[in-house]
CSV table of C-alpha atoms in Angstrom, one decimal:
chain,number,residue,atom,x,y,z
A,1,MET,CA,-47.8,19.0,-0.1
A,2,GLU,CA,-45.0,17.0,2.0
A,3,ASN,CA,-46.8,15.1,5.1
A,4,SER,CA,-45.1,16.3,8.3
A,5,PRO,CA,-45.5,15.0,11.8
A,6,LEU,CA,-46.4,17.8,14.5
A,7,ASP,CA,-42.4,17.2,15.6
A,8,VAL,CA,-41.3,19.1,12.4
A,9,PRO,CA,-39.4,22.0,13.2
A,10,LEU,CA,-40.9,25.4,13.7
A,11,ASN,CA,-39.2,27.1,11.4
A,12,SER,CA,-39.1,26.8,7.2
A,13,GLN,CA,-34.6,25.7,6.6
A,14,LEU,CA,-32.7,28.6,5.8
A,15,THR,CA,-30.7,27.6,1.9
A,16,SER,CA,-26.5,26.9,3.2
A,17,LEU,CA,-24.6,29.4,1.4
A,18,VAL,CA,-22.0,26.7,1.2
A,19,SER,CA,-21.1,23.6,0.2
A,20,PRO,CA,-22.2,20.6,2.3
A,21,VAL,CA,-19.6,20.1,4.7
A,22,GLY,CA,-18.8,17.1,6.6
A,23,THR,CA,-19.2,13.7,7.3
A,24,PRO,CA,-22.1,11.2,8.2
A,25,PHE,CA,-21.2,10.8,11.7
A,26,GLU,CA,-20.1,14.4,11.9
A,27,CYS,CA,-23.9,15.5,10.5
A,28,ALA,CA,-25.3,13.2,13.2
A,29,MET,CA,-23.9,14.9,15.7
A,30,MET,CA,-24.4,18.0,14.5
A,31,GLN,CA,-28.1,17.2,14.5
A,32,ARG,CA,-27.6,15.7,17.7
A,33,CYS,CA,-26.5,19.2,19.1
A,34,ILE,CA,-29.4,21.5,17.6
A,35,GLN,CA,-31.6,18.6,19.3
A,36,LEU,CA,-30.5,19.5,22.3
A,37,ALA,CA,-31.1,23.1,22.3
A,38,ARG,CA,-34.2,22.6,20.9
A,39,CYS,CA,-34.7,21.9,24.6
A,40,ALA,CA,-34.9,25.1,25.6
A,41,MET,CA,-37.0,26.7,23.4
A,42,GLY,CA,-38.6,29.5,24.3
A,43,LEU,CA,-36.2,30.1,27.3
A,44,THR,CA,-32.5,31.9,26.3
A,45,SER,CA,-33.7,35.0,24.9
A,46,PRO,CA,-31.7,37.1,24.1
A,47,ASN,CA,-29.1,34.8,23.7
A,48,PRO,CA,-29.3,32.0,20.6
A,49,LEU,CA,-30.3,28.3,21.4
A,50,VAL,CA,-27.6,26.1,21.6
A,51,GLY,CA,-26.4,22.3,22.2
A,52,ALA,CA,-22.9,20.6,22.4
A,53,VAL,CA,-22.2,16.9,22.3
A,54,ILE,CA,-18.3,15.6,23.1
A,55,VAL,CA,-16.7,12.5,21.0
A,56,ARG,CA,-13.6,10.4,22.1
A,57,ASN,CA,-13.2,7.1,20.2
A,58,GLY,CA,-16.0,7.3,18.7
A,59,GLU,CA,-18.6,7.4,22.2
A,60,ILE,CA,-20.6,10.4,23.3
A,61,VAL,CA,-19.0,11.2,26.7
A,62,GLY,CA,-20.7,15.0,27.4
A,63,GLU,CA,-23.5,16.7,26.3
A,64,GLY,CA,-25.1,19.9,27.2
A,65,PHE,CA,-27.4,23.1,26.1
A,66,HIS,CA,-27.9,26.3,27.1
A,67,PRO,CA,-31.1,26.6,29.6
A,68,ALA,CA,-31.6,30.0,29.2
A,69,ALA,CA,-29.7,33.4,30.0
A,70,GLY,CA,-26.9,34.1,32.4
A,71,GLN,CA,-26.1,30.4,33.4
A,72,SER,CA,-23.9,28.5,32.1
A,73,HIS,CA,-23.3,27.7,27.9
A,74,ALA,CA,-23.6,24.7,26.5
A,75,GLU,CA,-20.1,23.9,25.8
A,76,VAL,CA,-19.7,24.5,30.0
A,77,PHE,CA,-22.7,21.7,30.3
A,78,ALA,CA,-20.8,18.9,27.8
A,79,LEU,CA,-17.6,20.3,29.7
A,80,ARG,CA,-18.9,18.9,32.9
A,81,GLU,CA,-20.4,15.8,31.9
A,82,ALA,CA,-17.4,14.5,30.3
A,83,GLY,CA,-14.8,15.5,32.7
A,84,GLU,CA,-11.2,14.4,31.9
A,85,LYS,CA,-12.6,12.0,29.1
A,86,ALA,CA,-12.7,15.5,27.3
A,87,ARG,CA,-9.2,15.5,26.7
A,88,GLY,CA,-8.5,14.6,23.2
A,89,GLY,CA,-11.8,14.6,21.8
A,90,THR,CA,-13.9,16.2,19.7
A,91,ILE,CA,-16.6,18.6,20.5
A,92,TYR,CA,-19.8,19.5,18.0
A,93,VAL,CA,-21.4,22.9,18.6
A,94,ASN,CA,-24.4,24.0,15.6
A,95,LEU,CA,-23.0,27.9,17.2
A,96,GLU,CA,-19.3,29.6,17.8
A,97,PRO,CA,-17.8,29.8,20.6
A,98,CYS,CA,-17.8,32.8,22.7
A,99,ASN,CA,-14.2,34.5,22.9
A,100,HIS,CA,-15.5,36.8,25.4
A,101,TYR,CA,-16.4,37.8,28.9
A,102,GLY,CA,-20.2,38.7,29.2
A,103,ARG,CA,-22.1,37.1,32.0
A,104,THR,CA,-20.3,33.4,31.6
A,105,PRO,CA,-16.2,33.2,31.1
A,106,PRO,CA,-15.4,32.9,27.1
A,107,CYS,CA,-16.4,28.8,26.6
A,108,SER,CA,-13.1,28.6,24.1
A,109,GLU,CA,-10.5,29.1,27.3
A,110,ALA,CA,-12.8,26.5,28.4
A,111,LEU,CA,-12.5,24.5,25.3
A,112,ILE,CA,-8.7,24.9,25.7
A,113,ALA,CA,-8.3,24.5,29.0
A,114,ALA,CA,-10.4,21.3,28.2
A,115,GLY,CA,-7.7,19.8,25.9
A,116,VAL,CA,-10.1,19.1,23.3
A,117,THR,CA,-8.6,18.5,20.2
A,118,LYS,CA,-11.0,19.2,17.3
A,119,VAL,CA,-13.9,21.5,17.5
A,120,VAL,CA,-16.8,21.1,14.8
A,121,ILE,CA,-19.2,24.3,14.1
A,122,GLY,CA,-22.6,24.4,12.8
A,123,MET,CA,-21.9,28.4,11.8
A,124,VAL,CA,-20.4,31.3,12.5
A,125,ASP,CA,-21.8,33.5,15.5
A,126,PRO,CA,-22.9,36.8,14.0
A,127,ASP,CA,-22.9,38.8,17.4
A,128,PRO,CA,-19.5,41.5,16.1
A,129,ARG,CA,-17.8,40.1,19.8
A,130,VAL,CA,-17.3,37.2,18.6
A,131,SER,CA,-17.7,36.1,15.1
A,132,GLY,CA,-14.9,34.4,13.5
A,133,ASN,CA,-12.5,35.6,17.3
A,134,GLY,CA,-13.5,32.0,18.5
A,135,ILE,CA,-12.0,30.1,15.6
A,136,GLU,CA,-9.4,32.2,15.4
A,137,GLU,CA,-8.8,31.9,19.3
A,138,LEU,CA,-9.1,27.2,19.1
A,139,ARG,CA,-6.9,27.4,15.6
A,140,LYS,CA,-4.5,29.9,17.4
A,141,ALA,CA,-4.2,27.1,20.7
A,142,GLY,CA,-3.6,24.2,18.0
A,143,ILE,CA,-6.6,22.8,17.7
A,144,GLU,CA,-8.5,21.4,14.5
A,145,VAL,CA,-11.3,23.9,13.6
A,146,VAL,CA,-14.5,22.5,10.6
A,147,VAL,CA,-16.7,25.1,10.2
A,148,GLY,CA,-20.2,24.9,8.5
A,149,VAL,CA,-21.6,21.4,8.9
A,150,GLU,CA,-24.8,21.3,8.9
A,151,GLU,CA,-25.6,24.8,8.0
A,152,ALA,CA,-29.0,24.9,7.0
A,153,ALA,CA,-29.9,23.5,10.1
A,154,CYS,CA,-27.7,25.9,12.4
A,155,LEU,CA,-29.7,28.8,10.6
A,156,GLN,CA,-32.2,27.7,10.4
A,157,LEU,CA,-32.6,26.7,14.4
A,158,ASN,CA,-31.6,30.5,15.8
A,159,GLU,CA,-32.8,33.0,13.2
A,160,ALA,CA,-35.2,34.5,15.6
A,161,PHE,CA,-31.3,35.5,17.2
A,162,ILE,CA,-29.7,36.2,13.4
A,163,HIS,CA,-32.2,38.7,12.8
A,164,ARG,CA,-32.2,40.4,16.5
A,165,THR,CA,-28.3,40.8,16.8
A,166,LEU,CA,-27.9,42.1,12.9
A,167,TYR,CA,-31.2,44.8,12.6
A,168,GLN,CA,-31.6,44.9,16.6
A,169,ARG,CA,-35.2,43.8,16.6
A,170,PRO,CA,-37.5,40.6,17.0
A,171,TRP,CA,-38.1,39.0,13.9
A,172,GLY,CA,-41.6,38.5,13.7
A,173,ILE,CA,-43.6,35.6,12.4
A,174,LEU,CA,-47.3,36.0,11.2
A,175,LYS,CA,-49.6,33.3,11.5
A,176,TYR,CA,-53.2,33.2,10.9
A,177,ALA,CA,-55.7,30.5,9.7
A,178,MET,CA,-58.2,31.1,7.0
A,179,THR,CA,-60.1,28.8,4.6
A,180,LEU,CA,-59.9,28.0,1.3
A,181,ASP,CA,-61.3,31.0,0.2
A,182,GLY,CA,-59.6,33.2,2.5
A,183,LYS,CA,-61.4,34.1,4.9
A,184,ILE,CA,-60.8,34.2,8.2
A,185,ALA,CA,-63.4,34.3,9.6
A,186,ALA,CA,-67.5,34.1,9.0
A,187,SER,CA,-69.6,37.5,7.8
A,188,SER,CA,-70.5,37.8,11.4
A,189,GLY,CA,-67.5,37.7,13.1
A,190,HIS,CA,-67.3,33.4,14.2
A,191,SER,CA,-64.3,32.0,14.0
A,192,GLN,CA,-63.5,29.5,16.3
A,193,TRP,CA,-62.7,27.0,14.6
A,194,ILE,CA,-60.9,27.4,11.6
A,195,THR,CA,-58.6,24.1,11.1
A,196,GLY,CA,-58.5,21.3,13.1
A,197,LYS,CA,-57.3,20.1,15.7
A,198,GLU,CA,-53.8,19.3,14.9
A,199,ALA,CA,-53.5,22.1,13.5
A,200,ARG,CA,-54.1,23.9,16.7
A,201,THR,CA,-51.9,22.0,19.3
A,202,TYR,CA,-49.1,23.0,16.5
A,203,VAL,CA,-50.1,26.3,17.1
A,204,HIS,CA,-50.0,26.3,20.6
A,205,GLN,CA,-46.7,24.2,20.1
A,206,LEU,CA,-45.5,27.4,18.2
A,207,ARG,CA,-46.0,30.1,21.0
A,208,ALA,CA,-44.3,28.0,23.4
A,209,ALA,CA,-41.0,28.2,21.3
A,210,CYS,CA,-42.1,32.3,21.1
A,211,ASP,CA,-41.2,34.6,23.3
A,212,ALA,CA,-44.2,36.8,22.8
A,213,VAL,CA,-47.7,36.9,20.4
A,214,ILE,CA,-49.2,39.6,19.5
A,215,ILE,CA,-53.3,40.6,19.1
A,216,GLY,CA,-55.1,43.8,18.7
A,217,GLY,CA,-58.5,44.9,20.7
A,218,ASN,CA,-60.8,43.6,17.8
A,219,THR,CA,-59.6,40.2,18.6
A,220,VAL,CA,-59.8,40.2,22.1
A,221,ARG,CA,-63.4,41.3,21.4
A,222,GLN,CA,-64.6,38.2,19.4
A,223,ASP,CA,-62.4,35.7,20.3
A,224,ASN,CA,-62.3,36.2,24.1
A,225,PRO,CA,-58.3,34.2,23.7
A,226,TYR,CA,-56.5,32.7,26.0
A,227,LEU,CA,-53.6,33.0,24.1
A,228,THR,CA,-51.4,30.1,26.0
A,229,SER,CA,-49.6,26.9,24.8
A,230,HIS,CA,-52.3,25.6,26.3
A,231,ASN,CA,-50.1,22.6,27.6
A,232,PRO,CA,-49.6,22.7,31.6
A,233,ASP,CA,-46.0,21.1,30.8
A,234,SER,CA,-45.0,23.8,28.8
A,235,ARG,CA,-44.0,27.7,29.1
A,236,ASN,CA,-46.1,30.6,27.9
A,237,PRO,CA,-45.3,33.8,26.1
A,238,LEU,CA,-46.5,36.8,27.0
A,239,ARG,CA,-49.6,37.6,25.5
A,240,VAL,CA,-49.6,41.2,24.0
A,241,VAL,CA,-52.3,43.2,22.8
A,242,MET,CA,-52.6,46.8,20.8
A,243,SER,CA,-55.3,48.5,21.2
A,244,ARG,CA,-55.3,52.8,20.7
A,245,ASN,CA,-58.4,53.6,22.3
A,246,LEU,CA,-58.2,51.2,25.2
A,247,ASP,CA,-61.6,50.2,24.3
A,248,LEU,CA,-61.7,46.5,25.7
A,249,PRO,CA,-64.3,44.4,27.6
A,250,VAL,CA,-63.6,44.9,31.3
A,251,GLU,CA,-63.1,41.4,32.0
A,252,ALA,CA,-61.9,38.8,29.4
A,253,ASN,CA,-59.5,35.7,29.3
A,254,LEU,CA,-56.2,37.3,29.2
A,255,TRP,CA,-56.8,39.6,32.3
A,256,ARG,CA,-56.3,36.3,34.3
A,257,THR,CA,-52.5,36.3,34.3
A,258,THR,CA,-51.9,34.0,37.4
A,259,GLU,CA,-50.9,31.3,34.0
A,260,ALA,CA,-49.0,34.0,31.9
A,261,PRO,CA,-48.7,37.6,32.0
A,262,THR,CA,-50.4,40.3,29.6
A,263,LEU,CA,-49.0,43.2,28.6
A,264,VAL,CA,-51.3,45.8,26.8
A,265,PHE,CA,-49.8,48.8,24.8
A,266,THR,CA,-52.4,52.0,23.9
A,267,GLN,CA,-51.8,55.7,23.2
A,268,ALA,CA,-51.2,58.4,26.1
A,269,GLY,CA,-54.5,59.4,28.2
A,270,ALA,CA,-56.4,56.0,26.7
A,271,ASN,CA,-59.4,54.7,28.7
A,272,LEU,CA,-57.5,55.5,32.1
A,273,ASP,CA,-60.4,54.6,34.6
A,274,LEU,CA,-60.2,51.4,32.1
A,275,GLN,CA,-56.2,51.2,32.6
A,276,GLN,CA,-56.4,51.3,36.6
A,277,GLN,CA,-58.9,48.4,35.9
A,278,LEU,CA,-56.3,46.4,34.0
A,279,ILE,CA,-53.1,47.1,36.2
A,280,ASP,CA,-54.7,45.7,40.2
A,281,LYS,CA,-55.8,43.2,37.5
A,282,GLY,CA,-51.9,42.2,36.8
A,283,VAL,CA,-52.0,43.5,33.3
A,284,GLU,CA,-49.0,46.1,32.7
A,285,VAL,CA,-50.2,48.7,30.3
A,286,VAL,CA,-47.5,50.3,28.5
A,287,GLU,CA,-48.3,53.6,26.4
A,288,LEU,CA,-46.7,55.0,22.9
A,289,THR,CA,-47.4,57.1,21.3
A,290,PRO,CA,-47.5,56.8,17.8
A,291,LEU,CA,-48.7,52.7,18.7
A,292,THR,CA,-47.2,51.3,15.3
A,293,PRO,CA,-45.7,47.3,15.2
A,294,LEU,CA,-42.8,49.8,14.8
A,295,GLN,CA,-42.5,51.2,18.4
A,296,VAL,CA,-44.0,48.0,19.7
A,297,MET,CA,-41.3,45.6,18.6
A,298,THR,CA,-38.7,48.2,19.5
A,299,HIS,CA,-40.0,48.5,23.3
A,300,LEU,CA,-39.9,44.3,23.1
A,301,TYR,CA,-36.5,44.3,22.0
A,302,ASP,CA,-35.6,46.5,24.6
A,303,ARG,CA,-36.8,43.8,27.1
A,304,GLN,CA,-34.5,41.6,25.6
A,305,LEU,CA,-37.2,39.5,23.3
A,306,SER,CA,-36.5,37.3,19.8
A,307,SER,CA,-39.2,35.5,19.1
A,308,ILE,CA,-42.1,37.1,18.1
A,309,LEU,CA,-45.7,35.8,17.2
A,310,TRP,CA,-48.6,38.0,15.0
A,311,GLU,CA,-51.8,36.5,16.0
A,312,CYS,CA,-53.7,39.3,15.3
A,313,GLY,CA,-56.5,40.4,12.5
A,314,GLY,CA,-56.4,41.9,9.5
A,315,PHE,CA,-55.9,45.4,9.5
A,316,LEU,CA,-53.1,44.9,11.9
A,317,GLY,CA,-51.4,42.2,9.9
A,318,ALA,CA,-51.5,44.4,7.4
A,319,ARG,CA,-49.5,47.5,9.4
A,320,ALA,CA,-46.9,44.8,10.5
A,321,ILE,CA,-46.2,44.1,7.3
A,322,ALA,CA,-45.9,47.6,5.9
A,323,ASP,CA,-43.6,48.0,9.8
A,324,GLY,CA,-40.9,45.5,8.8
A,325,ALA,CA,-42.3,44.2,12.0
A,326,VAL,CA,-42.8,40.7,10.4
A,327,GLN,CA,-40.3,38.2,8.8
A,328,LYS,CA,-41.9,35.2,8.3
A,329,VAL,CA,-45.6,34.0,7.5
A,330,LEU,CA,-47.6,30.7,8.3
A,331,ALA,CA,-50.7,30.5,6.5
A,332,PHE,CA,-53.1,27.5,7.6
A,333,VAL,CA,-55.7,26.3,5.2
A,334,ALA,CA,-58.3,24.9,5.9
A,335,PRO,CA,-60.9,23.0,3.0
A,336,LYS,CA,-63.7,25.2,3.4
A,337,ILE,CA,-66.0,27.3,2.0
A,338,ILE,CA,-67.7,30.0,3.7
A,339,GLY,CA,-68.0,32.9,1.5
A,340,GLY,CA,-69.2,36.5,2.7
A,341,GLN,CA,-68.4,39.6,0.8
A,342,ASP,CA,-67.9,40.9,3.7
A,343,ALA,CA,-66.3,38.2,5.4
A,344,ALA,CA,-62.7,39.1,6.8
A,345,SER,CA,-59.4,38.5,5.4
A,346,PRO,CA,-55.8,37.6,6.8
A,347,VAL,CA,-54.0,40.6,5.7
A,348,GLY,CA,-55.6,43.5,4.9
A,349,ASP,CA,-54.9,47.2,2.9
A,350,LEU,CA,-51.8,47.6,2.2
A,351,GLY,CA,-51.9,49.9,-0.5
A,352,PHE,CA,-51.5,47.3,-3.6
A,353,SER,CA,-53.1,48.0,-6.3
A,354,LYS,CA,-52.0,45.8,-9.2
A,355,MET,CA,-50.6,42.0,-8.8
A,356,THR,CA,-47.3,42.9,-9.6
A,357,GLU,CA,-47.2,44.9,-6.3
A,358,ALA,CA,-47.9,41.6,-4.9
A,359,LEU,CA,-45.5,40.6,-2.2
A,360,ILE,CA,-43.5,37.5,-3.5
A,361,LEU,CA,-42.4,35.3,-0.5
A,362,GLU,CA,-39.4,33.3,-0.7
A,363,ARG,CA,-38.1,30.1,0.3
A,364,VAL,CA,-41.4,28.3,0.8
A,365,THR,CA,-42.7,24.9,2.4
A,366,GLY,CA,-45.5,23.0,3.1
A,367,TYR,CA,-46.9,20.7,5.1
A,368,GLN,CA,-50.3,19.0,5.7
A,369,LEU,CA,-51.4,18.8,9.3
A,370,GLY,CA,-54.6,16.2,9.4
A,371,SER,CA,-57.0,18.2,6.7
A,372,ASP,CA,-55.5,21.6,6.8
A,373,TYR,CA,-52.5,22.5,5.5
A,374,LEU,CA,-49.7,24.3,6.5
A,375,ILE,CA,-47.6,27.1,3.9
A,376,GLU,CA,-45.3,28.6,5.7
A,377,GLY,CA,-42.1,31.4,3.7
A,378,TYR,CA,-40.3,34.3,4.4
A,379,LEU,CA,-41.3,37.8,3.3
A,380,PRO,CA,-38.7,40.1,1.1
A,381,ARG,CA,-36.1,41.9,3.3
A,382,LEU,CA,-38.4,45.6,3.9
A,383,THR,CA,-37.3,48.7,5.1
A,384,PRO,CA,-40.1,50.5,6.6
């Protein structure tokens, strides 16, 4: 198990599909791009995380990152800071510069106009409006282009954006904490706290990096969570509750919407009195029939969200996996044994009866967080 500090990337690195590219200096500059891009973690959906660095004569003369959808791209901020020093320089950017008109003009045109002579790119943009076109436009203008520097790190940085672009659905992460004997609560339902402070702090950081966090009605009733980042300097995600019958308490921490917004999904006509009470408290209520993880993810995609954290119980977790709403699993394992035949497990019935049917995680990594361990990996591609 690798001992990891709390500032390790929240997503595992994807395996690069090409041989290593770039000099040590180019790799260092690309890592700086990634560092800059992460300054806007959780703020750019549905856009990607992008950072840019301009170098001339071995010196950084301009830096920037994309702060939010609708605002200027990273390349533009870097060009503004560099000014005339950009002419004859090299720009490093973790994602292929755009070559189409959206809410902002094409970055490829801005780079050509600025007179840069070389562009070093981490990865090709999966967006079909861009994919390869920005690179081609730059090369047509006589600019040297290098592609694939620190590609694996660039892919993992924007795995949610890539998934959303390719599959028209948000990226789903299933997170749970369990004891060494695989329980997420005692037989009584009590679950606070399975893991220690370090692991819980990591989860708070993870929430701040995601667009929304989803739980089921039972988690509201049992735990009465806040689902915030627990940090006044960090953003809070959209808090989402799925409850088919809306048999929820009138008072709950999630109904306090001054700190973070809350969205409740239920089926048509469910508990209309409580629906109105929640609306009066500032909670948004949406009826979906049928109410399934797939339908919820489709709705959140339409709301321009990219990264969704499932912090639900075992029943809803299993439904989310079966619906293809989960791509990545983060399992926090505490060195505790609670026992109990009726104690809940992190994933409910998936309909498997043989061990050979078990889902095998890919690209698995592990970290130690205090006395606990984080195991993370990717589910094989499932078709719901």
